[in-house]
Tab-separated table of N, CA and C in Angstrom:
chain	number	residue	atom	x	y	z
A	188	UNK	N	34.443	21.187	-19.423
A	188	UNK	CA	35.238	20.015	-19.762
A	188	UNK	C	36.356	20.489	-20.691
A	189	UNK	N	37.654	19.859	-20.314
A	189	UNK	CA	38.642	20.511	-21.230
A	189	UNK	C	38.510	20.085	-22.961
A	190	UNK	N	38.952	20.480	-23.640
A	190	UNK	CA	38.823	19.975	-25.323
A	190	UNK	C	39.550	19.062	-25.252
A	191	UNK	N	40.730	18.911	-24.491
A	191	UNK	CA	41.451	17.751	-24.936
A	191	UNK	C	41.290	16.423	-24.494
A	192	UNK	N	39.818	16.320	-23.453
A	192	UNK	CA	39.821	14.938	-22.963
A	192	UNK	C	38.102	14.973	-23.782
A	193	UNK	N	37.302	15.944	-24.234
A	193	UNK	CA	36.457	15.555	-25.479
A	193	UNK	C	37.235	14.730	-27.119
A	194	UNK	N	38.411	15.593	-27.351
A	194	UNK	CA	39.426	15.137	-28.696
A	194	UNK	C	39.753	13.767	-28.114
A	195	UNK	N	40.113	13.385	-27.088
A	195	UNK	CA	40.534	12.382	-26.904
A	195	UNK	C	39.647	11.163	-26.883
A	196	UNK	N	38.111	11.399	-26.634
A	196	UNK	CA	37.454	10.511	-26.877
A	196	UNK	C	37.118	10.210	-28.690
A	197	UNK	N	36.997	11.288	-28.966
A	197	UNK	CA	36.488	11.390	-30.361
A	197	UNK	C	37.308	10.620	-31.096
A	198	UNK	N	38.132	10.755	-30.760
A	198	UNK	CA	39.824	10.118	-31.622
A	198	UNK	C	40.051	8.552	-31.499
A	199	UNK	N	39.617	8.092	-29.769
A	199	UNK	CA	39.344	6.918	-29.628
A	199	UNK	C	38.754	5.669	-30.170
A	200	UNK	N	37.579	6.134	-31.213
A	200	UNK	CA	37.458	4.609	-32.130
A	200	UNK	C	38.236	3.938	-32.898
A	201	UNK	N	38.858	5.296	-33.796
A	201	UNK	CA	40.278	5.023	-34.612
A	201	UNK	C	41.185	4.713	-33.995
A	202	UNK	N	41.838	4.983	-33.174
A	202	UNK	CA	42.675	3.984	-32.218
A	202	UNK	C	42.904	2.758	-32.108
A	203	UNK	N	41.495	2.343	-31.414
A	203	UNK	CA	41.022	1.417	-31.012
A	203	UNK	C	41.309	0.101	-32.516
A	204	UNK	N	40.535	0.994	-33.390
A	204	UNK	CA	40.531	0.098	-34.429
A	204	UNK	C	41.967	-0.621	-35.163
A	205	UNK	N	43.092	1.025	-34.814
A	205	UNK	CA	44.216	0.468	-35.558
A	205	UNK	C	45.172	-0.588	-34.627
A	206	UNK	N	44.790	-0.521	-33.666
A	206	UNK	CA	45.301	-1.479	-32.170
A	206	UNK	C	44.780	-2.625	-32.522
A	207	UNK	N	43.390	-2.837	-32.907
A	207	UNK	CA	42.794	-4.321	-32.993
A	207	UNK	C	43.494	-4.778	-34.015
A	208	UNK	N	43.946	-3.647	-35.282
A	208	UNK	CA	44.171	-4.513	-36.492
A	208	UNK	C	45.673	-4.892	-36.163
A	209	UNK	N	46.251	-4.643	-35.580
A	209	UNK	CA	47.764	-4.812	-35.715
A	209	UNK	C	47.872	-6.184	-34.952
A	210	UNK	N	46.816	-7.030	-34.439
A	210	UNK	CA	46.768	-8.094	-33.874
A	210	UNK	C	46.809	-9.353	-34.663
A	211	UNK	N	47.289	-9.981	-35.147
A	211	UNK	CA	47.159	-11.059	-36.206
A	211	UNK	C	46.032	-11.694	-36.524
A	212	UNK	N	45.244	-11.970	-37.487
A	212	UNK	CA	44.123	-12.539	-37.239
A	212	UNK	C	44.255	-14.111	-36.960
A	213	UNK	N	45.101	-14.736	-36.788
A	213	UNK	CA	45.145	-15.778	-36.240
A	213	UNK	C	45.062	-15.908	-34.497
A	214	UNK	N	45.531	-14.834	-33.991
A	214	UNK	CA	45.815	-14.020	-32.433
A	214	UNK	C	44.189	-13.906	-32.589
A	215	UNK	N	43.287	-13.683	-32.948
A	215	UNK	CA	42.418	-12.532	-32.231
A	215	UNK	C	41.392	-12.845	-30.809
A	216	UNK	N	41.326	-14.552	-31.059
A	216	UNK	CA	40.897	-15.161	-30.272
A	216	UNK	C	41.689	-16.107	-29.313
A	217	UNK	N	43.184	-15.592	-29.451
A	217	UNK	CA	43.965	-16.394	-28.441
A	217	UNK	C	44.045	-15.867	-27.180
A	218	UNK	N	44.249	-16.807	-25.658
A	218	UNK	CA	44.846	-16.546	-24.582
A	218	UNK	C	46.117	-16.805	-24.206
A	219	UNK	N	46.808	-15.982	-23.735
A	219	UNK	CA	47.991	-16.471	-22.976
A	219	UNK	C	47.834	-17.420	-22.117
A	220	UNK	N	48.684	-17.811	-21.732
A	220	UNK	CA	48.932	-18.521	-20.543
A	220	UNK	C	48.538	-18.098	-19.689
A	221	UNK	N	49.192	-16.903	-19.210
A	221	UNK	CA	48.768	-16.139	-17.851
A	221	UNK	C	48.079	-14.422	-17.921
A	222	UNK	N	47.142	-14.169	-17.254
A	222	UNK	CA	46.710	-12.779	-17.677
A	222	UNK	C	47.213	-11.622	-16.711
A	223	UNK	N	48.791	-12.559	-15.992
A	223	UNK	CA	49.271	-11.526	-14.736
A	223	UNK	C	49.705	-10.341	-15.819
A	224	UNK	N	49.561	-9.140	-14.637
A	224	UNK	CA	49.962	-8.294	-15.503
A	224	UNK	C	48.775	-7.369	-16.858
A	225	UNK	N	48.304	-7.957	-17.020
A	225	UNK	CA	46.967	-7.280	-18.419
A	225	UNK	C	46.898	-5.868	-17.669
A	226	UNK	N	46.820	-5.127	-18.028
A	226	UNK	CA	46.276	-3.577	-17.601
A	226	UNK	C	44.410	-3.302	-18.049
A	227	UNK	N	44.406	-4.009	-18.551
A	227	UNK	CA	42.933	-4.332	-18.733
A	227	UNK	C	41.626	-5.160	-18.548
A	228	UNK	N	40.733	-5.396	-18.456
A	228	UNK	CA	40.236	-6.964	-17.822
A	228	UNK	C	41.204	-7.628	-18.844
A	229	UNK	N	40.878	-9.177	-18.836
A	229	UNK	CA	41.653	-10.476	-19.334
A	229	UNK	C	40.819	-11.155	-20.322
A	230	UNK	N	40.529	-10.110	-21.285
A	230	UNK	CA	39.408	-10.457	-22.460
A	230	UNK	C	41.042	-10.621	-23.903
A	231	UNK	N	40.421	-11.880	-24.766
A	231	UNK	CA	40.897	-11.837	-26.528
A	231	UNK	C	40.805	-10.278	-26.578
A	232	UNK	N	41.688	-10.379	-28.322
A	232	UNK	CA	41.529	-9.253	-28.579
A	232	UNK	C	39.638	-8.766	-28.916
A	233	UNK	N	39.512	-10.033	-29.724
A	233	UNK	CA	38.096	-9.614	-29.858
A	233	UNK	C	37.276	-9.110	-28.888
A	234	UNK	N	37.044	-9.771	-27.843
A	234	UNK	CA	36.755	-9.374	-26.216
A	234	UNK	C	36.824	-8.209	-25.976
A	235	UNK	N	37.898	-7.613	-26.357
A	235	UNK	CA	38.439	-6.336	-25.759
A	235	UNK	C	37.659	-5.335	-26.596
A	236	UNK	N	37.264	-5.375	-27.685
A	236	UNK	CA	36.366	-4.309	-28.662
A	236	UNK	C	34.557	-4.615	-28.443
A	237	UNK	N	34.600	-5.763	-28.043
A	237	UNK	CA	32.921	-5.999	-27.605
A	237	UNK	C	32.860	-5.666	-26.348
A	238	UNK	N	33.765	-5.116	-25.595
A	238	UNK	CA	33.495	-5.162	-24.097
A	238	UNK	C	33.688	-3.491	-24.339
A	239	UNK	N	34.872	-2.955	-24.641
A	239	UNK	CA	34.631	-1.513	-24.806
A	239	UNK	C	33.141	-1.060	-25.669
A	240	UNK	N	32.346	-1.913	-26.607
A	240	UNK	CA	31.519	-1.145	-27.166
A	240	UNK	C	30.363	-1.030	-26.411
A	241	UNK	N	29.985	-2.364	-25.471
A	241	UNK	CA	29.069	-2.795	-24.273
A	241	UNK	C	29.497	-1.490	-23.676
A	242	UNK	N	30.709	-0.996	-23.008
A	242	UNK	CA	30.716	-0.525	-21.728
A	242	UNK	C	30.051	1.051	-22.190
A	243	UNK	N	30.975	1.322	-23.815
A	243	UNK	CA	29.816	2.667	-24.197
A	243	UNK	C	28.711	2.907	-23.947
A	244	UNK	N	27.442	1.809	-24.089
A	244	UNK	CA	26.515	2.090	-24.605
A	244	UNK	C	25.909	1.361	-22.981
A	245	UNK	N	25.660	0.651	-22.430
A	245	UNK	CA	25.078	-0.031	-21.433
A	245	UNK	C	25.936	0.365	-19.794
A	246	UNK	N	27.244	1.113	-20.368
A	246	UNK	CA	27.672	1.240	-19.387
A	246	UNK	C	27.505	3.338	-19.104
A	247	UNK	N	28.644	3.961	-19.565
A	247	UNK	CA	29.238	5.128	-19.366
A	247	UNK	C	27.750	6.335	-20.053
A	248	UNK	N	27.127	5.838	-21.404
A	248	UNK	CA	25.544	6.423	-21.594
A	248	UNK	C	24.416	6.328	-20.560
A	249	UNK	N	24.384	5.103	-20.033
A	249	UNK	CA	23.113	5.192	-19.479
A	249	UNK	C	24.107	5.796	-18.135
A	250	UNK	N	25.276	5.624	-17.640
A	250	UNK	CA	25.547	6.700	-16.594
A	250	UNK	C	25.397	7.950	-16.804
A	251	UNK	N	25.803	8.571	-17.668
A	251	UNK	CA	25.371	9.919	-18.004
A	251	UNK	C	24.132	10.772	-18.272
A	252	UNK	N	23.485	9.955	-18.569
A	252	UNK	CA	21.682	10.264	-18.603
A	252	UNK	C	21.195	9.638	-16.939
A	253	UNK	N	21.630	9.406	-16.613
A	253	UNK	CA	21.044	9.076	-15.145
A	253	UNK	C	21.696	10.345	-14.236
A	254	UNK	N	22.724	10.461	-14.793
A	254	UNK	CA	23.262	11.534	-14.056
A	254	UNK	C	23.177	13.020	-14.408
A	255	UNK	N	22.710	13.099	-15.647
A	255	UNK	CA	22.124	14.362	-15.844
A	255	UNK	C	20.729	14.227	-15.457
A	256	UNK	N	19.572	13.547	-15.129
A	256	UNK	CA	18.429	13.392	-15.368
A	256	UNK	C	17.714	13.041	-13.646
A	257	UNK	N	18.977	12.145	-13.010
A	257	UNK	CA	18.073	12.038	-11.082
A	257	UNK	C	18.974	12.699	-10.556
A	258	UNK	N	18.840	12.619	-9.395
A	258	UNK	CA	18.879	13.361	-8.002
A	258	UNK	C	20.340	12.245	-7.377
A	259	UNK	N	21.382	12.376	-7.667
A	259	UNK	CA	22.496	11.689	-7.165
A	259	UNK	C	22.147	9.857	-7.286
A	260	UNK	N	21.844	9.772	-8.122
A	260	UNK	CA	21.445	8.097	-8.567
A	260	UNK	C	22.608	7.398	-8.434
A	261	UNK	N	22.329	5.882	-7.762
A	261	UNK	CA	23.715	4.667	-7.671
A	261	UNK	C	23.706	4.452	-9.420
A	262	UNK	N	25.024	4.503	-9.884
A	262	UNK	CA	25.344	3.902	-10.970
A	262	UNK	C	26.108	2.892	-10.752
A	263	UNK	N	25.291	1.684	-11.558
A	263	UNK	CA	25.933	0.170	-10.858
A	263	UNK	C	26.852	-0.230	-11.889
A	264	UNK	N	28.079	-0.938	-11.736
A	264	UNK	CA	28.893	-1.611	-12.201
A	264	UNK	C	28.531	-2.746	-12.949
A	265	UNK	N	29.265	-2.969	-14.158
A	265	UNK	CA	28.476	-3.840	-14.907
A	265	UNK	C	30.223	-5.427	-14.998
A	266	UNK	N	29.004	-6.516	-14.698
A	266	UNK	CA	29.547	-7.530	-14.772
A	266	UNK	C	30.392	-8.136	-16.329
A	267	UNK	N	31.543	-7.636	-16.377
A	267	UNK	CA	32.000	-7.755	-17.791
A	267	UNK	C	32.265	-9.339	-18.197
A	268	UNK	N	32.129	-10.197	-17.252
A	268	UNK	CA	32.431	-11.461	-17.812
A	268	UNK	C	31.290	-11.891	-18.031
A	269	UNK	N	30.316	-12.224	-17.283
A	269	UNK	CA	28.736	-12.239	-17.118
A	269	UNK	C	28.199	-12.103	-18.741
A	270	UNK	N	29.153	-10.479	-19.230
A	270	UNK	CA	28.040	-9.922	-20.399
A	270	UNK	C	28.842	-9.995	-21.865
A	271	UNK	N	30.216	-10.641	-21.526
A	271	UNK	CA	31.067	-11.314	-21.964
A	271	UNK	C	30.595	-12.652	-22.827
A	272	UNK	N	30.244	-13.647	-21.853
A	272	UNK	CA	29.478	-14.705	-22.346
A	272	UNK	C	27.908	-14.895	-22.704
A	273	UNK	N	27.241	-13.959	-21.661
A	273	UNK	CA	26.119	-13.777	-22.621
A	273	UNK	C	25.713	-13.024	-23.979
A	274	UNK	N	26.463	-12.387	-24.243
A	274	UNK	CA	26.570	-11.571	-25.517
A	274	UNK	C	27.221	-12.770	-26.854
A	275	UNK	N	28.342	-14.089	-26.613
A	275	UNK	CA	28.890	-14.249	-27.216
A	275	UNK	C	29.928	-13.355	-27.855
A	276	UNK	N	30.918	-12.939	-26.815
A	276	UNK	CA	31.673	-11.905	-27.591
A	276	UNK	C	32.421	-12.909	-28.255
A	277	UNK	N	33.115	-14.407	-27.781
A	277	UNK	CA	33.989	-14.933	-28.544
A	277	UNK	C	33.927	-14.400	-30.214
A	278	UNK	N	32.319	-15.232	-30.474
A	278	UNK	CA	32.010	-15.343	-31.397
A	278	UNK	C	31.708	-13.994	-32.738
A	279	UNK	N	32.013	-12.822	-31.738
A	279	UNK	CA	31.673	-11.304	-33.264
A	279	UNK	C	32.115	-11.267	-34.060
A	280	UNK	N	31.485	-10.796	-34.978
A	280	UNK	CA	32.084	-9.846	-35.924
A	280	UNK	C	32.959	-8.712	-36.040
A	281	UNK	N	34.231	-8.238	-36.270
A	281	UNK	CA	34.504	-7.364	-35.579
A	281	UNK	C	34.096	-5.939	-36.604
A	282	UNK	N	33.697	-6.250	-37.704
A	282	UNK	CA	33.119	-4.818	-38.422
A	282	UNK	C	32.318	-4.702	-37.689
A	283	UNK	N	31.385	-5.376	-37.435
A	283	UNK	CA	29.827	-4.745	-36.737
A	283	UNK	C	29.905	-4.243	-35.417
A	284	UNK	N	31.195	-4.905	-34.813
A	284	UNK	CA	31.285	-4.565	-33.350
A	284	UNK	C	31.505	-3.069	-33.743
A	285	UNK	N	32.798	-2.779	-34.256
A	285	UNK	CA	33.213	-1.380	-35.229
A	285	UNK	C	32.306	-0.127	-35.281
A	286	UNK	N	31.067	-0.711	-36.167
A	286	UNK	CA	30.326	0.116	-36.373
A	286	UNK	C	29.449	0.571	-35.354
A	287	UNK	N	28.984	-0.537	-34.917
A	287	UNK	CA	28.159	0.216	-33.492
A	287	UNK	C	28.745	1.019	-32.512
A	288	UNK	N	30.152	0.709	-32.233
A	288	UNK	CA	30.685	1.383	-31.270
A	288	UNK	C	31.346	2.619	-31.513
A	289	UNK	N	31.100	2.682	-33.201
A	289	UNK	CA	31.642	4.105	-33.677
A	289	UNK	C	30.152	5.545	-33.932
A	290	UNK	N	29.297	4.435	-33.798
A	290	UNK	CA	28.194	5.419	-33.931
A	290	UNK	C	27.419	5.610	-32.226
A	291	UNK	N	28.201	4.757	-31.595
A	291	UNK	CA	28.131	5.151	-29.661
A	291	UNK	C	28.316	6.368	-29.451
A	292	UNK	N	29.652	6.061	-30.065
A	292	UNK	CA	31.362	6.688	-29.530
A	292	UNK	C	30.724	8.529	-29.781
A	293	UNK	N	30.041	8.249	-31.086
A	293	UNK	CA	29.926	9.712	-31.416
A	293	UNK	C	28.588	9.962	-31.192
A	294	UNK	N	27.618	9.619	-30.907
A	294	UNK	CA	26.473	9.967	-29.686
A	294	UNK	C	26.804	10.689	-28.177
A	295	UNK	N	28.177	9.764	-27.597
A	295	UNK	CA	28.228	9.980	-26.550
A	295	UNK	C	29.228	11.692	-26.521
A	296	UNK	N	29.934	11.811	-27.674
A	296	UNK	CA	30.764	12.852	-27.851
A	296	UNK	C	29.686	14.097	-27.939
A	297	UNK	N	28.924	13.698	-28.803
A	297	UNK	CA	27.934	14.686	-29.416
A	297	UNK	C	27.261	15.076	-28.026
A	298	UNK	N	26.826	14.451	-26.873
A	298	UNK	CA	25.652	14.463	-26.140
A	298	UNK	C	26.853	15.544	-25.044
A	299	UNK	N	27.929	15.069	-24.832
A	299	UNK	CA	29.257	15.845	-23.707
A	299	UNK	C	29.691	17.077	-24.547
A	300	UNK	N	29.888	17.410	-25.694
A	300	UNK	CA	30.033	18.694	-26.353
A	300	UNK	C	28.766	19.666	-26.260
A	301	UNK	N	27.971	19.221	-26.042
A	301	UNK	CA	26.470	20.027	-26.058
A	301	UNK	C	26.209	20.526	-23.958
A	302	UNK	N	27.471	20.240	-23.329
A	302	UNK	CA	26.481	20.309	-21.698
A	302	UNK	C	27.002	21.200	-21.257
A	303	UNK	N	26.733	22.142	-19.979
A	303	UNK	CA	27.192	23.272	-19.943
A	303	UNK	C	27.545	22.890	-18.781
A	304	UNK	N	28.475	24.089	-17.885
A	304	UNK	CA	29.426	23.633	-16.870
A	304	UNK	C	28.785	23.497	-15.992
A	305	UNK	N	27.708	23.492	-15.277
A	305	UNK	CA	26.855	22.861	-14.415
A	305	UNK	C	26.637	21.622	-14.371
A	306	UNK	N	26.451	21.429	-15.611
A	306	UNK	CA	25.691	19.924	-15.723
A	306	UNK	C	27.029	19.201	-15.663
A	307	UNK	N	28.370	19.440	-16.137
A	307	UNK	CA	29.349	18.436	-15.312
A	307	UNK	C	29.606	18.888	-13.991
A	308	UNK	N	28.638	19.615	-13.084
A	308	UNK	CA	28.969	19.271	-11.990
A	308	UNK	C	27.712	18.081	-10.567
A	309	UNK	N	27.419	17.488	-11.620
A	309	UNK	CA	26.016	16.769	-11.671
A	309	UNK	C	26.758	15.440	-10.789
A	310	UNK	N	25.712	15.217	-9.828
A	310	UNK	CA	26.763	14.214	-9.071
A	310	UNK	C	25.951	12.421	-9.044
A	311	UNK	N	26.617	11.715	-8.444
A	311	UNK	CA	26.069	10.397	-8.586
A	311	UNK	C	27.045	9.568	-7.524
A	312	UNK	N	26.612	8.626	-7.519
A	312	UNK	CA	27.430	7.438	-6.671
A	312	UNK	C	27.525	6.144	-7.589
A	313	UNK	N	28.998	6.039	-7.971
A	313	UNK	CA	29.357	5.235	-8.667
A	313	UNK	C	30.226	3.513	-7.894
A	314	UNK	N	29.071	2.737	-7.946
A	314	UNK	CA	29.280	1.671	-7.471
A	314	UNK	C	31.215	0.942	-7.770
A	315	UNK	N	31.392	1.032	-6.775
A	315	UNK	CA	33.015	0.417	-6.918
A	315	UNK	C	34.218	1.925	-6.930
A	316	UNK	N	33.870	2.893	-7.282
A	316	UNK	CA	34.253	3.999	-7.337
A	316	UNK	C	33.750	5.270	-5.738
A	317	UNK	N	32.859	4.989	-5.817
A	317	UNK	CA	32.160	6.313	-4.233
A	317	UNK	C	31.759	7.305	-5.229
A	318	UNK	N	31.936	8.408	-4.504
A	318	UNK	CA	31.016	9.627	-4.806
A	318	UNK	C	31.741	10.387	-6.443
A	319	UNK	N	31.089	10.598	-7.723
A	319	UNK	CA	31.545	11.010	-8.786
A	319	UNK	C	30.915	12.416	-9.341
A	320	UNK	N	31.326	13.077	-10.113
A	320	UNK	CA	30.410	13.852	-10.921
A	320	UNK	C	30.646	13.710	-12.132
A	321	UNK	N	30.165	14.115	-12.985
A	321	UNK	CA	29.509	14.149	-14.466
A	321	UNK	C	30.834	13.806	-14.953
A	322	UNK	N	31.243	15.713	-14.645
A	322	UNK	CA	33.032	15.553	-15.217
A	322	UNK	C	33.658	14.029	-14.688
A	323	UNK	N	33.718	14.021	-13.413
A	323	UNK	CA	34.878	12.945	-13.029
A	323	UNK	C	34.067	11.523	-14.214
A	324	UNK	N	33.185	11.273	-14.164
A	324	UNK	CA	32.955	10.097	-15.392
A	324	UNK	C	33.347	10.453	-16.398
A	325	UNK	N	33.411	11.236	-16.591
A	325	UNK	CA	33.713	11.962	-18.112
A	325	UNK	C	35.638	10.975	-18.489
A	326	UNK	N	36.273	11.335	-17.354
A	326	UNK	CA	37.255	10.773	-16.716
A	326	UNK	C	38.001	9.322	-16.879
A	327	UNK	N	37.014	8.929	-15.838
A	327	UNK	CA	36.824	7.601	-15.741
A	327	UNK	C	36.965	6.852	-17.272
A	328	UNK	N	35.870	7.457	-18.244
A	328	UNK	CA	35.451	7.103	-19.830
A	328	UNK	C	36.883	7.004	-20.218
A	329	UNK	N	37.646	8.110	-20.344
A	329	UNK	CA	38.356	8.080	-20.899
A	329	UNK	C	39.842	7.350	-20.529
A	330	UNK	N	39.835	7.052	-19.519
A	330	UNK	CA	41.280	6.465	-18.871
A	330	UNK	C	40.549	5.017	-18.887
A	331	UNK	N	39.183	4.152	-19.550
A	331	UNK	CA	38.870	3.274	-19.439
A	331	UNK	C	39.193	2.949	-21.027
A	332	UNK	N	39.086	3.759	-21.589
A	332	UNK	CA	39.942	3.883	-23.294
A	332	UNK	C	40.930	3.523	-23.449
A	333	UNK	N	41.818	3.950	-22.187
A	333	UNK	CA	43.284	3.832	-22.137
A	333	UNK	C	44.288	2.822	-22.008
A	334	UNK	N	43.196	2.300	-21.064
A	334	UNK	CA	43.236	0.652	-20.336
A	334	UNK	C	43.457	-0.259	-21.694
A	335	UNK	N	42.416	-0.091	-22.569
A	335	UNK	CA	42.113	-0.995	-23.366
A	335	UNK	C	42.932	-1.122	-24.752
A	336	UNK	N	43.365	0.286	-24.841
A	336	UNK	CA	44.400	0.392	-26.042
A	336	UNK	C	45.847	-0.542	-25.240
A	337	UNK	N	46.572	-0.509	-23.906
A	337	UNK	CA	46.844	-1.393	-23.128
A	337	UNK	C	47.355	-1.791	-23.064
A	338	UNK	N	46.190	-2.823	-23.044
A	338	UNK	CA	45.941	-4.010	-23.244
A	338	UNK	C	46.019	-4.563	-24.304
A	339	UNK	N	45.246	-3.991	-25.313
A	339	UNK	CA	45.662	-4.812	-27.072
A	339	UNK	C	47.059	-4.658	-27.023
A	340	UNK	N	47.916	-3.337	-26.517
A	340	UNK	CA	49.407	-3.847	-26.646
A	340	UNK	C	50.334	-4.662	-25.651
A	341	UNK	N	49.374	-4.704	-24.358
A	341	UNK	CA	49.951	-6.073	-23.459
A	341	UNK	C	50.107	-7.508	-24.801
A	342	UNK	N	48.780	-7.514	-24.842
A	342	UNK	CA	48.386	-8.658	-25.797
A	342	UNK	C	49.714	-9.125	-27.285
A	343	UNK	N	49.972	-8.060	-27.902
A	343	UNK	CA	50.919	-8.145	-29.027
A	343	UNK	C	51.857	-8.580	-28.091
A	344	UNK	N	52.198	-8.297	-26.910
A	344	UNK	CA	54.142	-8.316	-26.420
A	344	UNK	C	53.781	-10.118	-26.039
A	345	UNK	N	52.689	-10.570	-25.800
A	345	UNK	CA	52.075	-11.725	-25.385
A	345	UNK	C	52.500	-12.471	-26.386
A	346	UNK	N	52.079	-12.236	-27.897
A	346	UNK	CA	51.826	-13.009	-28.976
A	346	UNK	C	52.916	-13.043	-29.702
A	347	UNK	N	53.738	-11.861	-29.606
A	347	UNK	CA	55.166	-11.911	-29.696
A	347	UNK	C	56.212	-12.903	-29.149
A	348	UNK	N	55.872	-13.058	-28.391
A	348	UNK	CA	56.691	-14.456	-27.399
A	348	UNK	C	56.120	-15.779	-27.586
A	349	UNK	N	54.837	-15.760	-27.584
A	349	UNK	CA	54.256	-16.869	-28.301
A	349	UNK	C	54.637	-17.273	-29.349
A	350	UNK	N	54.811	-16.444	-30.525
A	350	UNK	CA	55.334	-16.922	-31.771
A	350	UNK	C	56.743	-17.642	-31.873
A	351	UNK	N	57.371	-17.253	-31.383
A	351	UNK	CA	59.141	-17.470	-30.947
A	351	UNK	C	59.129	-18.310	-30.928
């Protein structure tokens, strides 16, 4: 795996975090009008940090231990609106969201710095995606980071015009 798409995850909570804060806290739970256009699902800002911390831990972990651990296992796609409202993301906290997803973030770093080049060539079938390996999730993780930073700045150009 190259260093710079491990650095790039590692680096990703802080990001994340300084993206959420630059959102007004009056914004954090607003929608636009329209979500044409979002580069990301069509979650609040808050949304957008409970759904990245969900997708760490329930999503892209348990893919990776399934995929180091069976024999080409379906990794299923997870219903983000579904786990959206059953979670109450409206309603988080966003320190706590924070913290959990910073002590994910660096589980999941810790667990991909430790694997040797075999094991990213570990394969699986990734529901909505087809045939993947270790590395290519590795991938996926990270351009799903990308999405979401985004999106919090779809969101500002949103709230920007809103204010006007």
């Amino acid at each position: 795996m190259h260093p710079i798409t491990i650095d790039t995850l590692a680096a990703f909570p802080l990001q994340l975090e300084a993206h959420f804060a630059a959102i007004p806290a009056e914004f954090r739970h607003w929608t636009p009008a329209s979500w044409e256009g979002v580069p990301s699902e069509p979650f609040t800002a808050i949304e957008q940090i409970c759904h990245v911390r969900d997708i760490e831990i329930d999503g892209y972990q348990l893919r990776f231990r399934r995929t180091l651990d069976e024999v080409d296992p379906l990794l299923v796609s997870i219903d983000s609106d579904a786990l959206a409202s059953e979670r109450g993301y409206a309603a988080a906290n966003p320190v706590t969201v924070f913290t959990a997803f910073r002590a994910a973030r660096a589980k999941t770093v810790e667990l991909l710095s430790n694997l040797n080049p075999e094991q990213f060539k570990r394969s699986a079938e990734f529901e909505g995606y087809g045939p993947v390996t270790l590395r290519g999730l590795v991938h996926h993780l990270c351009s799903h980071d990308q999405q979401h930073l985004a999106g919090l700045q779809w969101l500002l150009g949103k709230i920007e015009t809103a204010r006007r």
